[in-house]
Amino acid sequence: MGNLNPPGHTFPTDHIYFYLANNIQPPLYSPGDLTITEIGVGGNLTQGISDYSITLQNCSEFEVYFLHVTSISTKLSDEFTSPFEWDNTYTTGGNTYRNYGKSVNISVSGGEQIGTVGGNPGQSSFDMGAYDTRVTLNFANSGRWTIYNTIHTVCPIDYYSETLKSTLTAMFGDYDGSPKRTVEPVCGTVEQDVANTAQGAWFLKGTDNSWSGEDTHLALVHHNVNPNTPVFSVGNSLSASNLPKGVYEFSAQGSGLINRDFDDVTSDNNIYCYQMDGQGWVEGSITILVQLSTSTILKIERGADSACGSGPWSFTGSVSEFER
């Protein structure tokens, strides 16, 4: 969990990815004796592709889901007929999507095939996630997350038997399998907020609690495979200072005002400078200026120079503001 791919996934993702070797289309099996409660279709209208989502439950508090399912079994398709309960269209990450689906009540056994994954053009993975309402994550402003199940995110692998859990946990790593993640929790983290510091998820100033999509927001977090590496995950809201969407990595320093880790940055009236030298999505060297002006307001702007130098630094009229 915790992958970053702005602007659509500016915040750490709340699910895991299974990457498929070659262009295969393997079967998808139910992970247990469960009830399928929802089936949906997600279509990328811009690219002309679509796939299914499947949600399963074994109790009212827990659900597990699969995304980017290529096909569903006849048992499921016989129940997935119109009319549909939801049907909406939205745009994120430069693409337009249509989602539609309905609630169902289909009992399946552990190991029963429920569909297939992979095989669509450009699709090399499928997603798996889980929510457990008995678990509540500690976001700095939980009110921002109440309309989403993200606040109840858990690692789906943790709910498997110990033997299978160990086998799957050993696979966690970068998309091609190397390097592996070794720092606990190996499944990754979604909520990385540290209150009263710069670390965590930030919302474009003026965003209310009914926000939809992550495109305009910002995350100052850590890499999901190497959590010792801090990263800026930038959406579409910093164009005023010519900082494009992307993931920007740097090597953290333990003192001073240059490249400090985000949880060291407090509302101390200082402007901090970050220097990226070809790390993450950036080509060449750039600088980013950050200030926590209050415990809940963050200012950020691309610096004018390619190196931080010795400071002090100042903002221009192109600075952007974000809030918890």
Coordinates of C-alpha atoms in Angstrom, one line a residue:
M1 CA 0.0 0.0 0.0
G2 CA 1.0 3.6 -0.2
N3 CA 2.0 3.8 -3.9
L4 CA 2.0 7.3 -5.4
N5 CA 1.0 8.2 -8.9
P6 CA -0.2 11.8 -9.0
P7 CA -2.5 13.4 -9.9
G8 CA -5.0 10.5 -9.7
H9 CA -3.1 8.9 -6.7
T10 CA -1.6 12.0 -5.1
F11 CA -2.2 10.5 -1.7
P12 CA -0.8 7.1 -0.7
T13 CA -3.0 4.4 -2.2
D14 CA -5.2 2.4 0.1
H15 CA -4.8 -0.9 -1.8
I16 CA -2.1 -3.2 -3.0
Y17 CA -1.1 -4.2 -6.6
F18 CA -0.5 -7.6 -8.1
Y19 CA 1.8 -7.2 -11.2
L20 CA 1.4 -9.9 -13.8
A21 CA 4.3 -11.3 -15.7
N22 CA 4.0 -11.1 -19.4
N23 CA 0.6 -10.6 -21.0
I24 CA -1.3 -13.3 -19.2
Q25 CA -4.9 -13.6 -18.1
P26 CA -5.0 -15.9 -15.0
P27 CA -8.1 -16.9 -13.1
L28 CA -9.2 -14.9 -10.0
Y29 CA -10.5 -17.0 -7.1
S30 CA -12.5 -16.0 -4.0
P31 CA -10.1 -15.7 -1.1
G32 CA -12.6 -17.3 1.3
D33 CA -16.1 -18.3 2.0
L34 CA -17.7 -14.9 1.4
T35 CA -20.7 -13.1 0.0
I36 CA -20.2 -10.8 -3.0
T37 CA -22.1 -7.6 -2.1
E38 CA -21.2 -5.3 -5.0
I39 CA -20.2 -5.6 -8.7
G40 CA -19.2 -2.6 -10.7
V41 CA -17.7 -1.6 -14.0
G42 CA -15.1 1.1 -14.3
G43 CA -14.5 2.4 -17.8
N44 CA -11.8 4.7 -19.0
L45 CA -13.7 6.5 -21.7
T46 CA -10.7 8.4 -22.9
Q47 CA -8.7 5.2 -23.6
G48 CA -11.7 3.0 -24.5
I49 CA -11.1 0.3 -21.9
S50 CA -13.2 -1.0 -19.0
D51 CA -13.0 -3.6 -16.3
Y52 CA -14.9 -4.9 -13.2
S53 CA -14.7 -4.4 -9.5
I54 CA -15.9 -7.0 -7.0
T55 CA -16.6 -6.4 -3.3
L56 CA -16.9 -9.4 -0.9
Q57 CA -17.8 -9.6 2.8
N58 CA -17.9 -12.2 5.6
C59 CA -19.3 -9.8 8.2
S60 CA -20.7 -6.3 8.4
E61 CA -17.4 -4.9 9.6
F62 CA -15.0 -6.3 7.0
E63 CA -14.9 -6.1 3.2
V64 CA -12.3 -7.1 0.6
Y65 CA -12.4 -5.9 -2.9
F66 CA -10.7 -6.4 -6.3
L67 CA -10.2 -3.8 -8.9
H68 CA -9.3 -4.1 -12.6
V69 CA -10.9 -7.5 -13.0
T70 CA -11.0 -8.4 -16.7
S71 CA -14.0 -10.7 -16.8
I72 CA -16.5 -12.1 -14.3
S73 CA -17.8 -15.7 -14.0
T74 CA -21.2 -16.7 -15.4
K75 CA -22.5 -17.0 -11.8
L76 CA -21.7 -13.3 -11.3
S77 CA -22.7 -12.0 -14.8
D78 CA -26.1 -13.7 -14.5
E79 CA -26.8 -11.4 -11.5
F80 CA -25.1 -8.3 -12.9
T81 CA -27.9 -6.9 -15.0
S82 CA -29.7 -3.6 -15.3
P83 CA -31.0 -1.5 -13.7
F84 CA -27.9 -0.3 -12.0
E85 CA -27.8 1.5 -8.6
W86 CA -25.1 4.0 -9.6
D87 CA -23.8 5.4 -12.8
N88 CA -21.5 8.4 -12.8
T89 CA -18.9 10.0 -15.0
Y90 CA -15.8 12.0 -13.7
T91 CA -12.4 13.2 -14.9
T92 CA -9.1 12.7 -13.0
G93 CA -5.5 12.5 -14.2
G94 CA -6.5 13.8 -17.6
N95 CA -8.8 10.9 -18.3
T96 CA -12.6 10.7 -18.2
Y97 CA -14.2 7.7 -16.5
R98 CA -17.6 6.1 -16.1
N99 CA -18.5 3.9 -13.1
Y100 CA -21.7 2.0 -12.8
G101 CA -22.8 -1.0 -10.8
K102 CA -25.2 -2.5 -8.2
S103 CA -25.5 -4.4 -5.0
V104 CA -25.8 -8.2 -5.2
N105 CA -26.0 -11.1 -2.8
I106 CA -23.9 -14.0 -4.2
S107 CA -22.4 -16.6 -2.0
V108 CA -19.0 -18.0 -3.1
S109 CA -16.6 -20.5 -1.6
G110 CA -12.9 -20.1 -0.9
G111 CA -11.1 -21.1 -4.1
E112 CA -14.1 -20.7 -6.3
Q113 CA -13.3 -18.9 -9.6
I114 CA -15.1 -15.5 -9.8
G115 CA -13.3 -14.0 -12.8
T116 CA -10.1 -13.4 -14.6
V117 CA -7.5 -10.6 -14.4
G118 CA -5.0 -9.1 -16.9
G119 CA -5.0 -9.3 -20.6
N120 CA -6.4 -5.9 -21.4
P121 CA -4.2 -3.5 -23.5
G122 CA -1.8 -1.7 -21.2
Q123 CA -3.0 -3.5 -18.1
S124 CA -0.3 -5.4 -16.3
S125 CA -1.8 -5.5 -12.8
F126 CA -4.9 -5.7 -10.7
D127 CA -5.7 -4.3 -7.3
M128 CA -6.8 -5.7 -4.0
G129 CA -7.8 -3.8 -0.9
A130 CA -9.7 -4.2 2.4
Y131 CA -11.6 -2.1 4.9
D132 CA -12.3 -3.0 8.5
T133 CA -14.5 -0.6 10.5
R134 CA -13.1 -2.0 13.7
V135 CA -9.8 -0.2 12.7
T136 CA -9.7 3.6 12.4
L137 CA -6.5 5.3 11.1
N138 CA -5.2 8.4 12.8
F139 CA -5.3 11.1 10.2
A140 CA -4.4 14.6 11.4
N141 CA -7.9 15.8 10.5
S142 CA -10.2 12.7 10.5
G143 CA -13.1 14.9 9.4
R144 CA -11.5 15.0 5.9
W145 CA -11.9 11.3 5.5
T146 CA -15.3 10.4 6.9
I147 CA -17.0 10.1 3.5
Y148 CA -14.5 7.5 2.4
N149 CA -13.6 4.1 3.8
T150 CA -9.9 5.0 3.5
I151 CA -10.0 5.8 7.2
H152 CA -10.6 2.1 7.9
T153 CA -8.0 0.7 5.5
V154 CA -6.2 -2.5 6.4
C155 CA -3.8 -4.8 4.6
P156 CA -5.8 -7.6 2.9
I157 CA -2.9 -9.9 3.2
D158 CA -3.1 -9.8 7.0
Y159 CA -6.4 -11.7 6.8
Y160 CA -5.1 -14.8 5.1
S161 CA -3.8 -17.9 6.9
E162 CA -0.3 -17.5 8.4
T163 CA 1.2 -19.7 5.7
L164 CA -0.3 -17.8 2.8
K165 CA 0.3 -14.5 4.5
S166 CA 4.0 -15.2 4.8
T167 CA 4.2 -16.3 1.1
L168 CA 2.5 -13.1 -0.1
T169 CA 4.3 -10.8 2.3
A170 CA 7.6 -11.9 0.9
M171 CA 6.6 -10.6 -2.5
F172 CA 6.1 -7.0 -1.5
G173 CA 8.4 -4.7 -3.4
D174 CA 8.7 -2.5 -6.4
Y175 CA 6.6 -3.2 -9.5
D176 CA 9.2 -5.6 -11.0
G177 CA 9.8 -7.4 -7.7
S178 CA 13.1 -5.6 -6.8
P179 CA 13.9 -4.1 -4.4
K180 CA 11.8 -5.7 -1.8
R181 CA 10.2 -3.7 1.1
T182 CA 11.8 -4.9 4.4
V183 CA 10.7 -2.2 6.8
E184 CA 7.6 -3.0 8.9
P185 CA 4.8 -2.9 8.1
V186 CA 5.9 -4.6 5.0
C187 CA 2.4 -4.2 3.4
G188 CA 3.0 -0.4 3.5
T189 CA 1.1 2.5 5.1
V190 CA -1.7 4.8 3.9
E191 CA -2.0 7.3 6.8
Q192 CA 1.4 9.0 7.3
D193 CA 0.1 12.2 8.9
V194 CA 2.1 13.7 11.8
A195 CA 0.0 16.4 13.4
N196 CA 1.7 19.8 13.9
T197 CA 4.4 19.0 11.3
A198 CA 4.6 19.1 7.5
Q199 CA 4.3 15.4 7.1
G200 CA 1.3 13.8 5.6
A201 CA -1.7 14.6 3.3
W202 CA -2.5 18.2 2.5
F203 CA -5.6 19.6 0.8
L204 CA -5.7 22.6 -1.5
K205 CA -6.8 25.6 0.6
G206 CA -10.6 26.1 0.5
T207 CA -11.4 22.4 -0.1
D208 CA -14.4 21.3 2.0
N209 CA -14.9 17.8 3.5
S210 CA -16.9 16.6 0.5
W211 CA -13.8 16.7 -1.7
S212 CA -13.7 14.3 -4.7
G213 CA -10.5 13.1 -6.3
E214 CA -6.9 13.8 -5.4
D215 CA -5.8 15.8 -8.4
T216 CA -5.5 19.2 -6.7
H217 CA -3.9 18.1 -3.5
L218 CA -0.4 17.3 -2.1
A219 CA 1.3 14.7 0.0
L220 CA 4.6 15.0 1.9
V221 CA 5.2 11.4 2.8
H222 CA 7.6 8.5 2.4
H223 CA 8.3 6.0 -0.4
N224 CA 6.2 2.9 -0.2
V225 CA 9.0 0.5 -1.0
N226 CA 11.8 2.4 0.7
P227 CA 10.1 4.3 3.6
N228 CA 13.5 5.9 4.5
T229 CA 13.1 8.1 1.4
P230 CA 10.9 11.1 1.8
V231 CA 8.9 12.3 -1.2
F232 CA 6.8 15.1 -2.4
S233 CA 3.7 13.8 -4.2
V234 CA 2.4 16.8 -6.2
G235 CA -0.9 17.1 -7.9
N236 CA -2.0 19.8 -10.4
S237 CA -2.1 22.8 -8.1
L238 CA 1.5 24.1 -8.2
S239 CA 1.5 25.2 -11.9
A240 CA 1.7 28.9 -10.8
S241 CA 5.3 28.3 -9.7
N242 CA 6.0 25.8 -12.6
L243 CA 6.2 22.7 -10.5
P244 CA 4.4 20.0 -12.5
K245 CA 2.6 17.0 -11.2
G246 CA 5.0 14.2 -10.1
V247 CA 6.9 12.4 -7.3
Y248 CA 10.0 14.2 -6.1
E249 CA 12.5 12.4 -3.9
F250 CA 15.3 13.7 -1.8
S251 CA 17.8 12.5 0.8
A252 CA 16.8 13.7 4.3
Q253 CA 19.2 15.7 6.5
G254 CA 19.1 15.6 10.3
S255 CA 19.7 19.3 11.0
G256 CA 19.5 22.7 9.4
L257 CA 16.9 24.1 6.9
I258 CA 17.8 22.1 3.8
N259 CA 16.3 18.7 3.0
R260 CA 14.8 18.2 6.5
D261 CA 12.5 15.3 6.8
F262 CA 8.9 16.4 6.9
D263 CA 8.2 15.4 10.5
D264 CA 11.0 17.8 11.5
V265 CA 9.3 20.8 9.9
T266 CA 7.1 22.7 12.4
S267 CA 5.5 26.1 12.5
D268 CA 8.7 27.8 13.5
N269 CA 8.5 30.7 11.0
N270 CA 11.3 29.2 8.9
I271 CA 11.2 28.5 5.2
Y272 CA 12.8 25.2 4.4
C273 CA 14.5 24.4 1.1
Y274 CA 14.5 21.1 -0.7
Q275 CA 16.9 20.2 -3.5
M276 CA 16.1 17.4 -5.9
D277 CA 18.9 16.1 -8.2
G278 CA 17.3 13.8 -10.7
Q279 CA 15.5 11.8 -8.1
G280 CA 11.9 10.6 -8.5
W281 CA 10.2 12.0 -11.6
V282 CA 12.4 15.1 -11.8
E283 CA 15.0 15.6 -14.6
G284 CA 17.9 17.7 -13.6
S285 CA 18.1 19.8 -10.4
I286 CA 15.2 21.8 -8.9
T287 CA 14.4 23.3 -5.5
I288 CA 11.1 23.4 -3.6
L289 CA 10.4 25.9 -0.7
V290 CA 8.2 24.9 2.2
Q291 CA 6.9 26.6 5.3
L292 CA 4.4 25.5 7.9
S293 CA 2.9 28.8 8.6
T294 CA 0.5 27.4 11.2
S295 CA 0.0 23.9 12.5
T296 CA -2.7 23.4 9.7
I297 CA -1.5 25.6 6.9
L298 CA 1.4 24.8 4.6
K299 CA 2.9 27.1 2.0
I300 CA 4.9 25.6 -1.0
E301 CA 6.5 26.9 -4.1
R302 CA 9.1 25.9 -6.6
G303 CA 12.4 27.7 -6.0
A304 CA 13.9 30.0 -8.5
D305 CA 17.3 28.3 -8.3
S306 CA 18.5 24.8 -9.1
A307 CA 20.4 24.6 -5.8
C308 CA 19.4 25.7 -2.3
G309 CA 22.6 27.5 -1.5
S310 CA 22.8 28.8 2.1
G311 CA 19.6 30.8 2.3
P312 CA 17.6 32.5 3.6
W313 CA 14.8 32.0 1.1
S314 CA 11.5 33.8 0.4
F315 CA 8.3 33.2 -1.4
T316 CA 6.9 35.1 -4.3
G317 CA 3.4 35.7 -5.5
S318 CA 3.3 32.2 -7.0
V319 CA 3.2 30.4 -3.6
S320 CA 0.4 27.9 -3.1
E321 CA -1.3 27.1 0.2
F322 CA -2.7 23.8 1.5
E323 CA -4.5 22.9 4.7
R324 CA -5.2 19.8 6.8

